[in-house]
Tab-separated table of C-alpha atoms in Angstrom:
chain	number	residue	atom	x	y	z
A	1	UNK	CA	0.035	-0.024	-0.020
A	2	UNK	CA	1.368	3.398	-0.953
A	3	UNK	CA	2.416	5.529	1.987
A	4	UNK	CA	0.948	8.968	2.837
A	5	UNK	CA	3.112	11.827	3.965
A	6	UNK	CA	2.702	14.149	6.940
A	7	UNK	CA	1.624	17.659	5.813
A	8	UNK	CA	2.983	20.894	7.260
A	9	UNK	CA	-0.397	22.474	6.847
A	10	UNK	CA	-1.759	20.176	9.454
A	11	UNK	CA	1.249	20.559	11.977
A	12	UNK	CA	0.418	21.580	15.570
A	13	UNK	CA	-3.309	20.873	15.553
A	14	UNK	CA	-3.479	17.249	16.666
A	15	UNK	CA	-2.184	15.804	19.908
A	16	UNK	CA	-2.372	12.980	22.359
A	17	UNK	CA	-3.566	13.852	25.894
A	18	UNK	CA	-1.594	13.750	29.142
A	19	UNK	CA	-0.083	10.445	30.417
A	20	UNK	CA	-0.558	10.697	34.182
A	21	UNK	CA	1.215	7.588	35.470
A	22	UNK	CA	-0.120	7.222	39.062
A	23	UNK	CA	-3.443	6.258	40.273
A	24	UNK	CA	-2.890	8.496	43.360
A	25	UNK	CA	-3.407	11.533	41.107
A	26	UNK	CA	-7.042	10.505	40.521
A	27	UNK	CA	-9.846	11.732	42.637
A	28	UNK	CA	-13.602	11.281	42.848
A	29	UNK	CA	-15.658	14.454	42.061
A	30	UNK	CA	-16.701	14.620	45.795
A	31	UNK	CA	-13.088	14.370	46.915
A	32	UNK	CA	-12.077	17.353	44.551
A	33	UNK	CA	-15.135	19.326	45.659
A	34	UNK	CA	-14.163	18.816	49.349
A	35	UNK	CA	-10.699	19.955	48.657
A	36	UNK	CA	-11.954	23.127	46.864
A	37	UNK	CA	-14.360	23.833	49.615
A	38	UNK	CA	-11.629	23.721	52.139
A	39	UNK	CA	-9.318	25.963	50.169
A	40	UNK	CA	-10.570	27.607	47.020
A	41	UNK	CA	-6.972	28.016	45.821
A	42	UNK	CA	-6.937	24.208	45.321
A	43	UNK	CA	-8.995	24.778	42.070
A	44	UNK	CA	-5.733	25.796	40.502
A	45	UNK	CA	-4.608	22.195	40.476
A	46	UNK	CA	-7.769	20.093	40.431
A	47	UNK	CA	-9.471	19.341	37.090
A	48	UNK	CA	-12.011	17.051	35.641
A	49	UNK	CA	-10.207	14.100	33.930
A	50	UNK	CA	-11.680	12.912	30.716
A	51	UNK	CA	-10.619	9.462	29.316
A	52	UNK	CA	-11.627	7.457	26.298
A	53	UNK	CA	-14.154	5.311	28.035
A	54	UNK	CA	-15.986	8.304	29.624
A	55	UNK	CA	-15.948	9.928	26.143
A	56	UNK	CA	-17.560	7.101	24.369
A	57	UNK	CA	-19.848	5.730	27.114
A	58	UNK	CA	-21.364	8.671	28.971
A	59	UNK	CA	-24.438	10.438	27.342
A	60	UNK	CA	-22.921	13.887	27.806
A	61	UNK	CA	-19.245	12.741	26.997
A	62	UNK	CA	-18.218	14.124	30.456
A	63	UNK	CA	-15.545	13.108	32.884
A	64	UNK	CA	-16.480	10.804	35.710
A	65	UNK	CA	-13.284	11.542	37.728
A	66	UNK	CA	-10.971	14.360	38.687
A	67	UNK	CA	-7.211	14.641	38.748
A	68	UNK	CA	-4.493	16.518	40.633
A	69	UNK	CA	-2.444	18.434	38.113
A	70	UNK	CA	0.685	20.307	39.094
A	71	UNK	CA	1.444	21.174	35.449
A	72	UNK	CA	5.109	21.705	34.793
A	73	UNK	CA	5.679	23.222	38.192
A	74	UNK	CA	8.749	22.948	40.457
A	75	UNK	CA	8.350	21.040	43.687
A	76	UNK	CA	8.492	24.196	45.757
A	77	UNK	CA	5.598	25.688	43.771
A	78	UNK	CA	3.603	22.494	44.079
A	79	UNK	CA	4.099	22.345	47.803
A	80	UNK	CA	2.301	25.718	48.081
A	81	UNK	CA	-0.893	23.691	47.820
A	82	UNK	CA	-0.121	21.581	50.930
A	83	UNK	CA	-3.332	19.435	51.242
A	84	UNK	CA	-3.252	18.428	47.717
A	85	UNK	CA	0.440	17.921	47.542
A	86	UNK	CA	0.233	15.640	50.580
A	87	UNK	CA	-2.143	13.342	48.668
A	88	UNK	CA	0.396	12.958	45.857
A	89	UNK	CA	3.322	12.579	48.257
A	90	UNK	CA	1.465	9.867	50.031
A	91	UNK	CA	-0.128	7.947	47.154
A	92	UNK	CA	2.119	8.690	44.122
A	93	UNK	CA	5.671	9.162	45.332
A	94	UNK	CA	6.143	5.549	46.720
A	95	UNK	CA	5.278	4.005	43.383
A	96	UNK	CA	7.234	6.526	41.354
A	97	UNK	CA	10.403	5.708	43.434
A	98	UNK	CA	10.140	2.204	42.232
A	99	UNK	CA	10.276	3.253	38.576
A	100	UNK	CA	13.209	2.399	36.459
A	101	UNK	CA	13.139	5.821	34.711
A	102	UNK	CA	15.259	8.230	36.749
A	103	UNK	CA	13.221	11.382	35.700
A	104	UNK	CA	10.023	9.760	36.732
A	105	UNK	CA	11.546	8.943	40.050
A	106	UNK	CA	12.934	12.443	40.678
A	107	UNK	CA	9.912	14.423	39.341
A	108	UNK	CA	7.230	12.302	40.837
A	109	UNK	CA	4.705	15.062	41.678
A	110	UNK	CA	4.112	15.623	37.981
A	111	UNK	CA	2.440	13.803	35.149
A	112	UNK	CA	4.934	11.539	33.334
A	113	UNK	CA	3.925	13.316	30.089
A	114	UNK	CA	2.320	16.751	30.877
A	115	UNK	CA	1.414	17.461	27.168
A	116	UNK	CA	2.539	21.014	27.493
A	117	UNK	CA	2.298	21.640	23.750
A	118	UNK	CA	-1.223	20.493	23.766
A	119	UNK	CA	-2.610	22.739	26.473
A	120	UNK	CA	-0.666	25.642	24.958
A	121	UNK	CA	-2.398	25.087	21.637
A	122	UNK	CA	-5.899	24.902	23.099
A	123	UNK	CA	-5.338	27.706	25.838
A	124	UNK	CA	-7.540	30.166	23.810
A	125	UNK	CA	-10.316	27.750	22.973
A	126	UNK	CA	-13.478	27.213	25.094
A	127	UNK	CA	-14.064	23.859	23.575
A	128	UNK	CA	-11.999	21.351	21.581
A	129	UNK	CA	-12.671	18.326	19.335
A	130	UNK	CA	-11.629	14.973	20.734
A	131	UNK	CA	-11.759	11.362	19.768
A	132	UNK	CA	-11.166	8.234	21.648
A	133	UNK	CA	-7.882	6.732	20.301
A	134	UNK	CA	-8.977	3.092	20.767
A	135	UNK	CA	-12.477	2.727	19.268
A	136	UNK	CA	-14.567	1.224	16.568
A	137	UNK	CA	-16.686	4.323	16.488
A	138	UNK	CA	-14.125	7.000	15.432
A	139	UNK	CA	-16.556	9.790	16.163
A	140	UNK	CA	-15.369	13.155	17.557
A	141	UNK	CA	-17.134	15.224	20.051
A	142	UNK	CA	-16.711	18.845	21.360
A	143	UNK	CA	-15.787	18.982	25.041
A	144	UNK	CA	-14.526	21.686	27.354
A	145	UNK	CA	-10.934	22.597	27.108
A	146	UNK	CA	-10.805	23.335	30.840
A	147	UNK	CA	-10.007	19.799	31.841
A	148	UNK	CA	-7.147	17.310	31.722
A	149	UNK	CA	-7.576	14.993	28.623
A	150	UNK	CA	-6.082	11.565	29.010
A	151	UNK	CA	-3.503	9.880	26.905
A	152	UNK	CA	-6.263	7.624	25.481
A	153	UNK	CA	-7.765	10.715	23.749
A	154	UNK	CA	-6.740	12.415	20.600
A	155	UNK	CA	-7.259	16.161	20.754
A	156	UNK	CA	-7.624	18.570	17.827
A	157	UNK	CA	-6.967	22.344	18.496
A	158	UNK	CA	-10.205	23.081	16.722
A	159	UNK	CA	-13.635	24.007	18.120
A	160	UNK	CA	-15.858	24.916	15.060
A	161	UNK	CA	-18.922	23.017	14.103
A	162	UNK	CA	-17.596	22.911	10.578
A	163	UNK	CA	-14.455	20.996	11.799
A	164	UNK	CA	-16.792	18.715	13.854
A	165	UNK	CA	-18.726	17.910	10.654
A	166	UNK	CA	-15.588	17.163	8.582
A	167	UNK	CA	-14.064	14.890	11.265
A	168	UNK	CA	-17.439	13.105	11.612
A	169	UNK	CA	-17.456	12.315	7.961
A	170	UNK	CA	-16.877	8.926	6.256
A	171	UNK	CA	-13.968	10.585	4.411
A	172	UNK	CA	-12.139	11.171	7.674
A	173	UNK	CA	-13.044	7.726	9.222
A	174	UNK	CA	-12.115	5.880	6.018
A	175	UNK	CA	-8.710	7.606	6.010
A	176	UNK	CA	-8.291	6.685	9.650
A	177	UNK	CA	-8.867	3.080	8.977
A	178	UNK	CA	-6.477	3.108	6.153
A	179	UNK	CA	-3.682	4.810	8.083
A	180	UNK	CA	-3.944	3.364	11.606
A	181	UNK	CA	-3.235	0.066	13.208
A	182	UNK	CA	-5.980	-1.952	14.802
A	183	UNK	CA	-6.375	-3.429	18.219
A	184	UNK	CA	-8.644	-6.537	18.015
A	185	UNK	CA	-11.749	-5.070	16.208
A	186	UNK	CA	-10.985	-1.525	17.231
A	187	UNK	CA	-9.163	1.234	15.434
A	188	UNK	CA	-5.901	2.506	17.153
A	189	UNK	CA	-6.075	6.052	15.956
A	190	UNK	CA	-2.772	7.826	15.445
A	191	UNK	CA	-3.020	11.645	15.095
A	192	UNK	CA	0.387	11.954	13.408
A	193	UNK	CA	-0.590	9.143	10.794
A	194	UNK	CA	-4.208	10.166	10.309
A	195	UNK	CA	-4.829	13.924	10.885
A	196	UNK	CA	-1.466	15.142	9.925
A	197	UNK	CA	-1.563	13.271	6.657
A	198	UNK	CA	-5.190	14.130	5.759
A	199	UNK	CA	-5.449	16.660	2.849
A	200	UNK	CA	-8.366	18.989	3.766
A	201	UNK	CA	-10.469	20.591	1.147
A	202	UNK	CA	-10.029	24.264	0.500
A	203	UNK	CA	-12.831	25.223	2.843
A	204	UNK	CA	-15.235	23.467	5.151
A	205	UNK	CA	-17.041	26.530	6.404
A	206	UNK	CA	-20.175	25.328	4.455
A	207	UNK	CA	-20.381	22.461	6.831
A	208	UNK	CA	-21.132	24.666	9.872
A	209	UNK	CA	-24.904	24.265	9.864
A	210	UNK	CA	-24.702	20.588	9.296
A	211	UNK	CA	-22.131	20.270	12.122
A	212	UNK	CA	-24.445	22.128	14.492
A	213	UNK	CA	-27.452	19.911	13.456
A	214	UNK	CA	-25.372	16.752	14.020
A	215	UNK	CA	-24.186	17.810	17.531
A	216	UNK	CA	-27.611	18.812	18.558
A	217	UNK	CA	-29.316	15.848	17.225
A	218	UNK	CA	-26.654	13.380	18.591
A	219	UNK	CA	-26.703	15.006	22.185
A	220	UNK	CA	-30.527	14.812	22.299
A	221	UNK	CA	-30.591	11.063	21.235
A	222	UNK	CA	-27.896	10.161	23.790
A	223	UNK	CA	-29.640	12.105	26.597
A	224	UNK	CA	-33.054	10.526	25.695
A	225	UNK	CA	-31.663	7.041	25.395
A	226	UNK	CA	-29.160	7.333	28.190
A	227	UNK	CA	-26.364	5.896	26.007
A	228	UNK	CA	-22.880	7.046	24.867
A	229	UNK	CA	-21.313	7.380	21.400
A	230	UNK	CA	-20.364	3.663	21.118
A	231	UNK	CA	-23.944	2.388	21.808
A	232	UNK	CA	-25.492	5.182	19.697
A	233	UNK	CA	-23.426	4.185	16.635
A	234	UNK	CA	-24.063	0.513	17.137
A	235	UNK	CA	-27.785	1.473	16.575
A	236	UNK	CA	-26.817	3.576	13.497
A	237	UNK	CA	-25.151	0.548	11.985
A	238	UNK	CA	-27.867	-1.987	12.965
A	239	UNK	CA	-30.037	-2.605	9.941
A	240	UNK	CA	-32.990	-3.781	12.171
A	241	UNK	CA	-33.209	-0.349	13.767
A	242	UNK	CA	-35.720	1.908	12.047
A	243	UNK	CA	-36.506	4.406	14.933
A	244	UNK	CA	-37.062	7.910	13.720
A	245	UNK	CA	-34.290	9.372	15.720
A	246	UNK	CA	-31.735	6.973	14.373
A	247	UNK	CA	-32.751	7.318	10.807
A	248	UNK	CA	-32.588	11.107	11.283
A	249	UNK	CA	-28.983	10.787	12.459
A	250	UNK	CA	-28.239	8.645	9.510
A	251	UNK	CA	-29.653	11.220	7.191
A	252	UNK	CA	-27.360	13.905	8.752
A	253	UNK	CA	-24.317	11.777	8.114
A	254	UNK	CA	-25.329	11.295	4.497
A	255	UNK	CA	-25.784	14.968	4.129
A	256	UNK	CA	-22.325	15.756	5.625
A	257	UNK	CA	-20.618	13.227	3.443
A	258	UNK	CA	-22.162	14.580	0.355
A	259	UNK	CA	-21.259	18.069	1.364
A	260	UNK	CA	-17.560	16.924	2.100
A	261	UNK	CA	-17.418	15.253	-1.305
A	262	UNK	CA	-18.636	18.493	-2.932
A	263	UNK	CA	-16.063	20.465	-0.914
A	264	UNK	CA	-13.300	18.309	-2.621
A	265	UNK	CA	-15.013	18.884	-6.051
A	266	UNK	CA	-16.188	15.176	-6.150
A	267	UNK	CA	-19.890	15.977	-6.636
A	268	UNK	CA	-19.986	13.386	-9.407
A	269	UNK	CA	-19.413	10.556	-7.102
A	270	UNK	CA	-22.578	8.445	-6.287
A	271	UNK	CA	-21.867	7.513	-2.568
A	272	UNK	CA	-24.512	4.773	-2.725
A	273	UNK	CA	-25.229	4.786	0.999
A	274	UNK	CA	-26.614	1.773	2.635
A	275	UNK	CA	-25.850	-1.201	4.908
A	276	UNK	CA	-22.642	-2.627	3.497
A	277	UNK	CA	-20.344	-5.431	4.529
A	278	UNK	CA	-16.981	-4.145	5.729
A	279	UNK	CA	-13.900	-5.284	7.681
A	280	UNK	CA	-15.674	-3.912	10.689
A	281	UNK	CA	-18.780	-5.829	9.948
A	282	UNK	CA	-22.066	-4.515	8.459
A	283	UNK	CA	-22.000	-0.756	8.518
A	284	UNK	CA	-24.261	2.041	7.331
A	285	UNK	CA	-21.827	3.827	5.113
A	286	UNK	CA	-20.679	4.791	1.631
A	287	UNK	CA	-20.334	1.887	-0.835
A	288	UNK	CA	-16.877	0.189	-0.109
A	289	UNK	CA	-16.055	0.511	-3.873
A	290	UNK	CA	-16.607	4.347	-3.781
A	291	UNK	CA	-14.646	4.428	-0.471
A	292	UNK	CA	-11.633	2.957	-2.316
A	293	UNK	CA	-11.942	5.575	-5.092
A	294	UNK	CA	-12.059	8.191	-2.333
A	295	UNK	CA	-9.039	6.912	-0.687
A	296	UNK	CA	-7.050	6.840	-3.943
A	297	UNK	CA	-8.121	10.489	-4.536
A	298	UNK	CA	-7.028	11.458	-1.048
A	299	UNK	CA	-3.752	9.802	-1.394
A	300	UNK	CA	-3.133	11.656	-4.755
A	301	UNK	CA	-3.945	14.895	-2.993
A	302	UNK	CA	-1.664	13.989	-0.137
A	303	UNK	CA	1.329	13.483	-2.421
A	304	UNK	CA	0.605	16.557	-4.492
A	305	UNK	CA	0.395	18.746	-1.384
A	306	UNK	CA	3.477	17.302	0.162
A	307	UNK	CA	5.426	17.790	-3.030
A	308	UNK	CA	4.301	21.481	-3.199
A	309	UNK	CA	5.273	22.055	0.437
A	310	UNK	CA	8.691	20.543	-0.223
A	311	UNK	CA	9.042	22.740	-3.327
A	312	UNK	CA	8.289	25.762	-1.156
A	313	UNK	CA	11.038	24.786	1.329
A	314	UNK	CA	8.857	23.503	4.140
A	315	UNK	CA	8.588	19.830	5.153
A	316	UNK	CA	8.611	17.372	8.069
A	317	UNK	CA	11.894	15.972	9.115
A	318	UNK	CA	12.988	13.631	11.904
A	319	UNK	CA	14.880	15.081	14.839
A	320	UNK	CA	17.767	12.710	15.606
A	321	UNK	CA	17.973	13.871	19.129
A	322	UNK	CA	14.268	12.888	19.704
A	323	UNK	CA	14.018	9.085	20.326
A	324	UNK	CA	10.256	9.140	20.042
A	325	UNK	CA	10.587	10.237	16.433
A	326	UNK	CA	8.473	13.382	16.851
A	327	UNK	CA	8.504	15.488	13.772
A	328	UNK	CA	9.599	19.145	13.324
A	329	UNK	CA	9.262	21.597	10.516
A	330	UNK	CA	12.561	22.179	8.735
A	331	UNK	CA	14.344	25.540	8.943
A	332	UNK	CA	13.369	28.043	6.411
A	333	UNK	CA	9.767	28.422	7.265
A	334	UNK	CA	9.675	30.939	10.226
A	335	UNK	CA	5.969	31.679	9.712
A	336	UNK	CA	5.013	28.152	10.829
A	337	UNK	CA	5.637	27.434	14.530
A	338	UNK	CA	7.681	24.335	15.584
A	339	UNK	CA	5.681	22.422	18.207
A	340	UNK	CA	7.280	21.993	21.671
A	341	UNK	CA	8.157	18.342	22.430
A	342	UNK	CA	6.896	16.978	25.690
A	343	UNK	CA	9.590	15.905	28.013
A	344	UNK	CA	9.139	12.336	29.428
A	345	UNK	CA	9.156	12.521	33.113
């Protein structure tokens, strides 16, 4: 299979959440509320903690737990919140001191990967788009940016309804299945291999109203049925389900996919929506033959855009000093920011 290339145009917009490493950081909502009631300053270091399971299983995609977060602070600054620091010192430090990684032992009061670049990128956004990294659903949701997002969540520094619609399209999910590994029957979504390689159409602003309708409809169905994204889309892909709310949601996805195809200039394609057999089982989706055509076109666009970026002197390159293989943008393109790598603590 021909490989796709990471695109400079998509750099710095997709991330993986924080890797906490330490159950002692985790609190119940009641524990967090009690700490804040005793000292309102504790709100500086206590946050809702959203993981992939909550995102896909709770009707409002909300966090069920909270987390202590001392950011990238020094031990001295963290100790200025004595009651909270005492919890981490008691419940996290003993386990961290057993860790083979020296930095994890020495900087035990902080997350092992604080994802500084992520929170910097979303600092001016009220909401962000997120997706569970291990999932068969591959459906994004808009959630509050004022929380800690777990390493089981992919985060996009985007908040518009137009972006929600595009990332909810079959075009995005088909590209994700093509460019990601799988874990049993689930997709193991890789932001660097999916989002960073996906050539976007020139504009998606026309998808705004459809994205708003999708979000409103989906939230209402999940609230009424008391189900999360996974169970909702199990119903969408079940050919025996003909309930009006589910058929309405199917119709919205058809509309979004047609609009995305039009945005790429592919209006002549007959998407031939229906219940089709796929590697993931029977799915309500675009005809698999048409999906192949779409993937071929996306790959051609990817190669063309990558070649153009290289011709203009900007391209991804590996940083030899970075063992994780994070990519940087080459020198010669000062107008495009280089992302800050996370330090593994």
